[in-house]
Coordinates of C-alpha atoms (C1' of nucleotides) in Angstrom, one line a residue:
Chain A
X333 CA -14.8 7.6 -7.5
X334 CA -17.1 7.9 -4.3
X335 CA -16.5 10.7 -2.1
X336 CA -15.1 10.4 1.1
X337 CA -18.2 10.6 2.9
X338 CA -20.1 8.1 0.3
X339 CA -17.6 5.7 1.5
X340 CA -17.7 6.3 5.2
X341 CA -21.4 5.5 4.9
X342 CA -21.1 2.7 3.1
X343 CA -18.8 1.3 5.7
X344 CA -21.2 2.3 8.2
X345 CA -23.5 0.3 6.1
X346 CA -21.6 -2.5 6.1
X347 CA -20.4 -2.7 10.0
X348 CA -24.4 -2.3 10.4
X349 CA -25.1 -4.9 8.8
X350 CA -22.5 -7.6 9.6
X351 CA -23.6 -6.7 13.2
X352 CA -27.2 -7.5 12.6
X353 CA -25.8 -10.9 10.5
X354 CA -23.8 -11.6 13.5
X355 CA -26.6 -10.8 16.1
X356 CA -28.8 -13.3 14.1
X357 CA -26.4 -16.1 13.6
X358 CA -25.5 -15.7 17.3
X359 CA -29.4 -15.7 18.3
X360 CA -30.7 -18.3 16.3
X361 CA -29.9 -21.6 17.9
X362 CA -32.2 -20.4 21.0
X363 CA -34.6 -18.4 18.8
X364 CA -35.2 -22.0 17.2
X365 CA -35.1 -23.7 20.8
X366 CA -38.0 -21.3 22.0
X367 CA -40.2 -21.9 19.2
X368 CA -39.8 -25.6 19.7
X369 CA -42.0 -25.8 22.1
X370 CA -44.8 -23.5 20.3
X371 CA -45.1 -26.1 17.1
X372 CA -43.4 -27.9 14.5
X373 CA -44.9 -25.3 11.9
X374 CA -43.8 -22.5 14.0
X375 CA -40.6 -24.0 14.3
X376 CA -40.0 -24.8 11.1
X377 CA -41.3 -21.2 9.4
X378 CA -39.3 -19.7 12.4
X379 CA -35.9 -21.8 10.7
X380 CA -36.8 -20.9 7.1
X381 CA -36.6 -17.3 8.0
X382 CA -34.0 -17.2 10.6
X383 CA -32.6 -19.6 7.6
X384 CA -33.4 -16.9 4.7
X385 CA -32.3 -13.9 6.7
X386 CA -28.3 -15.3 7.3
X387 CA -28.3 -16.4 3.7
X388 CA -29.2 -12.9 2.2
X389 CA -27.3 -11.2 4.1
X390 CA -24.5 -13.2 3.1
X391 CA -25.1 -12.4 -0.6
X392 CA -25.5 -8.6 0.4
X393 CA -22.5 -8.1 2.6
X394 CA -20.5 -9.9 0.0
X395 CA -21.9 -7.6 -2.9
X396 CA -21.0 -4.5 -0.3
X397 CA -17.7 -5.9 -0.1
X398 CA -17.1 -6.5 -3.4
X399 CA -18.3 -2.5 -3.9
X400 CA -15.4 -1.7 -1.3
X401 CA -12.9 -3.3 -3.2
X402 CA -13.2 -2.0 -6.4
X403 CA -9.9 -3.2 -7.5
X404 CA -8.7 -6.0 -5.4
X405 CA -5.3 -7.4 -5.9
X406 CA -4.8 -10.3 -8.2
X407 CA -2.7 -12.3 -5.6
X408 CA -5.2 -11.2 -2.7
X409 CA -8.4 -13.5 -2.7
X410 CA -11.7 -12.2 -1.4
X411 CA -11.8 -13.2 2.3
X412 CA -13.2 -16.5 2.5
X413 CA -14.3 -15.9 6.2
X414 CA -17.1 -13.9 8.3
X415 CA -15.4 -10.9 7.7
X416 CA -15.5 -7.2 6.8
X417 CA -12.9 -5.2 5.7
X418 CA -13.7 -2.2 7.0
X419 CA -10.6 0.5 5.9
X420 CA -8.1 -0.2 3.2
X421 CA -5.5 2.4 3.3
X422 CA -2.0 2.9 1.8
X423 CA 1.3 2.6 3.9
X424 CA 4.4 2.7 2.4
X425 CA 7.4 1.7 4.6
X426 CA 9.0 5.0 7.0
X427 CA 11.9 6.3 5.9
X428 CA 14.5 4.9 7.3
X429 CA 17.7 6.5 8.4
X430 CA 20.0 6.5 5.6
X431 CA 22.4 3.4 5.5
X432 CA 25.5 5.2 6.2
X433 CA 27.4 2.6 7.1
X434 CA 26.6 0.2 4.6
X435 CA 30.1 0.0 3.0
X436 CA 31.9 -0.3 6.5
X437 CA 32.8 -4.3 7.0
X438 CA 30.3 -6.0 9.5
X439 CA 31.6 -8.0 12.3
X440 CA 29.2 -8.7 14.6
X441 CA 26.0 -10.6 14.4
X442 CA 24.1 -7.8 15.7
X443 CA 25.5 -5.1 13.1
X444 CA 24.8 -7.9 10.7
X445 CA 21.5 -7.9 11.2
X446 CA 20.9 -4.0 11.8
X447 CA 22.2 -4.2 7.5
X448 CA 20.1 -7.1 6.6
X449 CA 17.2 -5.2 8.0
X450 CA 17.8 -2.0 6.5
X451 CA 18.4 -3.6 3.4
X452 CA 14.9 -5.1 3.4
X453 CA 13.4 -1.8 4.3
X454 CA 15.2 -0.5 1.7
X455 CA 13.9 -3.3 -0.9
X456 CA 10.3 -2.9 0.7
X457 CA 10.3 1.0 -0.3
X458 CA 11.0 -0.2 -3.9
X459 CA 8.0 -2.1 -4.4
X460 CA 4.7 -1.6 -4.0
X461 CA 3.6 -1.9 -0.5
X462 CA -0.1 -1.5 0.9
X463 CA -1.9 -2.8 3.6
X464 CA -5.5 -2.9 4.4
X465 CA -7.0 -4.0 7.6
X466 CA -9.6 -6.5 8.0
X467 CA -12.5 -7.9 11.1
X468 CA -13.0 -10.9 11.4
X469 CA -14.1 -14.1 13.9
X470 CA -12.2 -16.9 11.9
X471 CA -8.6 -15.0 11.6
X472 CA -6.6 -17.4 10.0
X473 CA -9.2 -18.9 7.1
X474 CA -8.1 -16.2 4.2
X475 CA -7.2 -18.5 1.8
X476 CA -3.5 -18.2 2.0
X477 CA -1.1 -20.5 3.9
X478 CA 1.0 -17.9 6.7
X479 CA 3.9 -18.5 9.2
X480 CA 4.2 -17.2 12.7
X481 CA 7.0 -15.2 13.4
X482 CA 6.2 -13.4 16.3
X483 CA 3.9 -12.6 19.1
X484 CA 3.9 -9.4 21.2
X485 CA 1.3 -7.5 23.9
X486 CA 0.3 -4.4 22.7
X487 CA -0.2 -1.6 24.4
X488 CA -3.9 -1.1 25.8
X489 CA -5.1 -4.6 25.1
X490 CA -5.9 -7.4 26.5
X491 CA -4.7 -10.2 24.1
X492 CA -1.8 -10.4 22.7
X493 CA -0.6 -9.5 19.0
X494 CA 0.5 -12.5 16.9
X495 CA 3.0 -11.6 13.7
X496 CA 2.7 -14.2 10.4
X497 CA 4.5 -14.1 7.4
X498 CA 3.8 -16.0 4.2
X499 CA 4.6 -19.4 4.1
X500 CA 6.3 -19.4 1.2
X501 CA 8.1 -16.1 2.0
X502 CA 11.5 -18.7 1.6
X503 CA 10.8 -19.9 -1.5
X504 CA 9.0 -17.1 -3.9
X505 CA 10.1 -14.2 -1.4
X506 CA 6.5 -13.1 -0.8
X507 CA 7.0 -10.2 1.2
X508 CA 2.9 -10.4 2.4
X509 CA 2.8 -10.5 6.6
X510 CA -0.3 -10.0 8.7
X511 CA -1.2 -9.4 12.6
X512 CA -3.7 -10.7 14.2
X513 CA -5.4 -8.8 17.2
X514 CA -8.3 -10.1 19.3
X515 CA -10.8 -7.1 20.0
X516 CA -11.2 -6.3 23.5
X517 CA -14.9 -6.4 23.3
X518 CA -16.2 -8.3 26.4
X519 CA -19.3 -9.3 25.5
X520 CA -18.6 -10.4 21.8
X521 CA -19.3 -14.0 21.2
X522 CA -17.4 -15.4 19.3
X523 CA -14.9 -13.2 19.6
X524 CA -14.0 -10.8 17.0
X525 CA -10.4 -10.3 15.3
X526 CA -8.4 -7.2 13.7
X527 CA -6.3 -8.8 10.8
X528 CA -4.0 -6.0 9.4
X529 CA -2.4 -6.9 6.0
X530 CA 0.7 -5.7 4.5
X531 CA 1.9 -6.1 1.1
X532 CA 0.2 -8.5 -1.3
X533 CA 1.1 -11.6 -2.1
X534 CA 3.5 -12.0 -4.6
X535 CA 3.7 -16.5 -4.6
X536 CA 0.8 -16.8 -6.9
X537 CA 1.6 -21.3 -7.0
X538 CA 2.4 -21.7 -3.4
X539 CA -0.5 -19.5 -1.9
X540 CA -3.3 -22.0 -2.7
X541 CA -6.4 -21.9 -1.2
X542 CA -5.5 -24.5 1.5
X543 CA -7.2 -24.4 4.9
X544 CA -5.6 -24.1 8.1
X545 CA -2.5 -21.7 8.7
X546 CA -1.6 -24.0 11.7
X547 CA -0.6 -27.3 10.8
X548 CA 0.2 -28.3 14.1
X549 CA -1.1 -29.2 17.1
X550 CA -0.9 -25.5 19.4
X551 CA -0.3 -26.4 22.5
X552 CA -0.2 -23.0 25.0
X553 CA -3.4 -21.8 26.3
X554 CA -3.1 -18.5 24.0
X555 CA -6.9 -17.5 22.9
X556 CA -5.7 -16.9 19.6
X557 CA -4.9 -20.5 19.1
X558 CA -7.7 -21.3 20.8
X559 CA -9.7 -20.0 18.2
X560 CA -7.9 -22.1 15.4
X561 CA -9.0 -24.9 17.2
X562 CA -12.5 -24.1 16.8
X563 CA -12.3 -22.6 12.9
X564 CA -15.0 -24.8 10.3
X565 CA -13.6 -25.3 7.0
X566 CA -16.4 -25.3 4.5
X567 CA -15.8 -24.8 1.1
X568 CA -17.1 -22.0 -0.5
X569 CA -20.1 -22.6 -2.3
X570 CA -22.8 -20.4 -3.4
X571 CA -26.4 -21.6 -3.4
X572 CA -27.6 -21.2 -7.2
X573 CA -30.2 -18.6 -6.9
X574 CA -30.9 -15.8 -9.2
X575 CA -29.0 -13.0 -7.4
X576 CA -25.9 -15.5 -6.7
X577 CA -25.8 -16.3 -11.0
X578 CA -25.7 -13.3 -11.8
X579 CA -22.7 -12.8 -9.3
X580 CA -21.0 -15.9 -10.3
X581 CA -17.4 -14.2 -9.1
X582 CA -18.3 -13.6 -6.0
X583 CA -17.6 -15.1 -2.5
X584 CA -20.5 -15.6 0.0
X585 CA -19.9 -13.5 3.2
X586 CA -19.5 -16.1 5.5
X587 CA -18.5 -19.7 4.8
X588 CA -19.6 -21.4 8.2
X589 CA -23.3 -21.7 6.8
X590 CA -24.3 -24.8 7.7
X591 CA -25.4 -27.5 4.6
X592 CA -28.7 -26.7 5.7
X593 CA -28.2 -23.1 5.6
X594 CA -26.8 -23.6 2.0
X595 CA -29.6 -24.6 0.3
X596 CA -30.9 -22.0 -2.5
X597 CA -32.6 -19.2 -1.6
X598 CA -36.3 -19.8 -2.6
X599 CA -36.6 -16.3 -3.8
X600 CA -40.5 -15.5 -5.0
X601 CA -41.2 -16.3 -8.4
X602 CA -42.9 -12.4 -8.6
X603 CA -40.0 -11.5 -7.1
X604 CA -37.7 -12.6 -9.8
X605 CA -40.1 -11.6 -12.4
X606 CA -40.2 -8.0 -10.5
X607 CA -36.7 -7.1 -9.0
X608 CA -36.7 -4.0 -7.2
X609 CA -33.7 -3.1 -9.4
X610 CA -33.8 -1.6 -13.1
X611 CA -31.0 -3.6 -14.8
X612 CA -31.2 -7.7 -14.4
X613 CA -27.2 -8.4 -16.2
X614 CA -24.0 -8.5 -13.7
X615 CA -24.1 -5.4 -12.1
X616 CA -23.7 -4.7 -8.4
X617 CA -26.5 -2.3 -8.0
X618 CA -28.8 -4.7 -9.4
X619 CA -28.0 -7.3 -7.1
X620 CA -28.3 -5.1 -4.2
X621 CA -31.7 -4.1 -5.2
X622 CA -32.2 -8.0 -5.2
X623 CA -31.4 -8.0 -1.8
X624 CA -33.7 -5.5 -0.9
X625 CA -36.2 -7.3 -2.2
X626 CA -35.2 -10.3 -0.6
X627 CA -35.2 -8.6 2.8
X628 CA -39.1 -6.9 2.0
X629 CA -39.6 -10.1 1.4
X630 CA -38.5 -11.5 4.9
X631 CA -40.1 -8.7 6.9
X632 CA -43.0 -8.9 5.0
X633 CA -43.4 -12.6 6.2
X634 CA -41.8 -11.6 9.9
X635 CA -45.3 -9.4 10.2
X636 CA -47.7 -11.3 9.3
X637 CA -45.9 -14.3 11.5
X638 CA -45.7 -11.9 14.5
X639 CA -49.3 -10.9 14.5
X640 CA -49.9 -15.1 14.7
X641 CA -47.4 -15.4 17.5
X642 CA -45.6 -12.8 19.6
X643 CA -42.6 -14.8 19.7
X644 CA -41.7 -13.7 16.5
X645 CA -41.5 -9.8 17.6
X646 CA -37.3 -10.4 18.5
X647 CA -37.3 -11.3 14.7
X648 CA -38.8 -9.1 13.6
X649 CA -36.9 -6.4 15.4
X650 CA -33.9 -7.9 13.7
X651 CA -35.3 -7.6 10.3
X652 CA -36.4 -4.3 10.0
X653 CA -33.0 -3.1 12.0
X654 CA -32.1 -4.9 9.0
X655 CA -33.9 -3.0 6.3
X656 CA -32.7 0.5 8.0
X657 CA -29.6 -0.8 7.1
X658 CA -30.1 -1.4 3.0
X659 CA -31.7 1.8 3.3
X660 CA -28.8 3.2 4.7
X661 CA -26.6 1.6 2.0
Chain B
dC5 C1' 15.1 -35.3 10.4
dT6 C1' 12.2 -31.6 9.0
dT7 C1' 9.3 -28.0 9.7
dA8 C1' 6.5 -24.9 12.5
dT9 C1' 5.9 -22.4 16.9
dT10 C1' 7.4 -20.1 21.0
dT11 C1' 9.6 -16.4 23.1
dG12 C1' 13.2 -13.3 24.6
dA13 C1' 16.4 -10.3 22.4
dC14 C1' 17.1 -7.0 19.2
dC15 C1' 16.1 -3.1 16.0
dT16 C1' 13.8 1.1 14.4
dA17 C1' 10.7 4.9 14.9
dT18 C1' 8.6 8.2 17.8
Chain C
dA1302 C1' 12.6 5.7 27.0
dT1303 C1' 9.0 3.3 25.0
dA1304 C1' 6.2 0.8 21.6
dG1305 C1' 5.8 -2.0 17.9
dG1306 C1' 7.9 -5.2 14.5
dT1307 C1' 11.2 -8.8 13.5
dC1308 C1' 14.8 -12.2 14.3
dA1309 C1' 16.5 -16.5 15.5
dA1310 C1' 17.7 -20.1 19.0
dA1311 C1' 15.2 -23.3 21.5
dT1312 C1' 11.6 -26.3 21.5
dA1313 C1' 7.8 -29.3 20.0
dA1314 C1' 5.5 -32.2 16.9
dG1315 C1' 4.9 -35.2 12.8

DNA sequence: CTTATTTGACCTAT
DNA sequence: ATAGGTCAAATAAG
């Protein structure tokens, strides 16, 4: 069991690096548009690493993840989004009042619904109940199918809150429910989302991996719903590298790679003869030291490339911002 | 017609 | 009194 502290670095870690991941993916497209006009081979080294960089991060934020969630729940995928769950904390229901009146006849539709409620409360303290809160920039891609319910403006933000429910809630009573809050951060692009999950889900045939939570055409100008509009639905797939094997159960980081940016890592072969890491079978440290590797690698090559070009000295910056962070971790 | 979303009302906790 | 969470009627879309 880490200690508290351990763990508050490690998210630190984590948060560090998503950022860089996110500052990378964001500044690629005109990283690549710059070095267009230097030379094809400049271009093209200046993809392979942009290229390399996104996918080993991927691997290494989803080996940190996997570290954070030592024992996830059997009905609760890994995220199959850019995401990072960055707290995961217990919350049991409040205590309610006591149901006093609960043997008194119910007339009205109002003091019919004050029971049904409390009775659910009531139900919800039974069970197990947890919640855990998650960041993300696709919101609704988790791999379960979820109803909205309800939508409200919180306190102190600028978006509004949007309530969901299991879809199948009806049919297996699946008590899971998220929110979804859009972070007020100005200047993030794309924008970034607080998903807060509570209770697991208890439909294990109806929650299947399916895609989009919205099955409908949204039609309000809510920037919520704007952002299902422009969610990617790729399939989760792993590039068969040596890290990834011997990681086989778990979920890249972020599933909007592009095909190109799927291909396998070409990992060094003296690299894979010498990992940085003492043990080579299924174990998380290993594969962490993998990274670490990986990453040397990539700054190694961002030096020599930025002594050839000075363009490359934003890259380079990136990287070793980067590396402080696996140092970190 | 069926199903999902919207949205104001309602409920509980603080 | 207020804030946050939920309900359910109205509405929209397939």
């Amino acid at each position: 069991m880490p200690a508290a502290a351990d763990e508050r670095e490690r998210e630190r870690a984590v948060a560090e690096v998503a950022q860089v991941y996110e500052r990378i993916k964001i500044q690629q497209q005109p990283l690549l548009f710059e070095f267009h006009h230097h030379s094809s081979s400049h271009h093209q080294l200046a993809q392979s690493l942009l290229t390399d960089a996104l996918r080993a991060l991927n691997v290494a934020l989803s080996v940190m993840k996997q570290q954070q969630q030592p024992s996830p729940a059997p009905a609760t995928p890994p995220p199959i989004t850019s995401s990072v769950v960055v707290k995961a904390e217990p919350r049991g229901l409040s205590p309610r009042s006591p149901a006093s009146a609960d043997s008194e006849a119910i007339a009205t539709p109002t003091e019919r619904r004050a029971k049904k409620r409390r009775s659910s409360a009531m139900e919800g303290n039974k069970t197990l109940s947890s919640s855990w809160v998650d960041f993300t920039i696709v919101p609704y891609e988790d791999g379960y199918e979820w109803r909205k319910y309800g939508e409200k403006k919180i306190n102190g933000t600028s978006y509004t809150r949007s309530y969901f429910r299991c879809t199948y809630k009806d049919d297996t009573g699946c008590m899971a429910t998220k929110h979804v809050q859009q972070k007020d951060s100005s200047s993030s692009d794309p924008p970034l989302f607080q998903v807060t999950y509570n209770n697991k889900h208890t439909c294990n045939n109806g929650c299947t991996a399916t895609t989009n939570s919205s099955k409908r055409v949204v039609t309000n100008n809510n920037p919520l719903n704007a952002s299902i509009m422009n969610i990617k639905l790729e399939p989760p797939v792993l590039p068969p590298t040596l890290v990834v094997q011997a990681y086989s159960d778990l979920r890249p980081f972020d599933q909007t790679l592009t095909p190109c940016q799927q291909e396998p890592i070409s990992i060094p072969v003296s690299m894979q003869q010498q990992p940085c890491g003492t043990a080579t079978s299924s174990t998380t440290s290993s594969s962490i030291s993998g990274e670490s590797c990986c990453e040397e690698y990539l700054v190694a090559q961002m030096a020599a490339a930025a002594e050839a070009s000075p363009g490359y000295d934003l890259l380079y910056e990136e990287l070793s911002i980067l590396c402080d962070s696996f140092k970190c971790y």
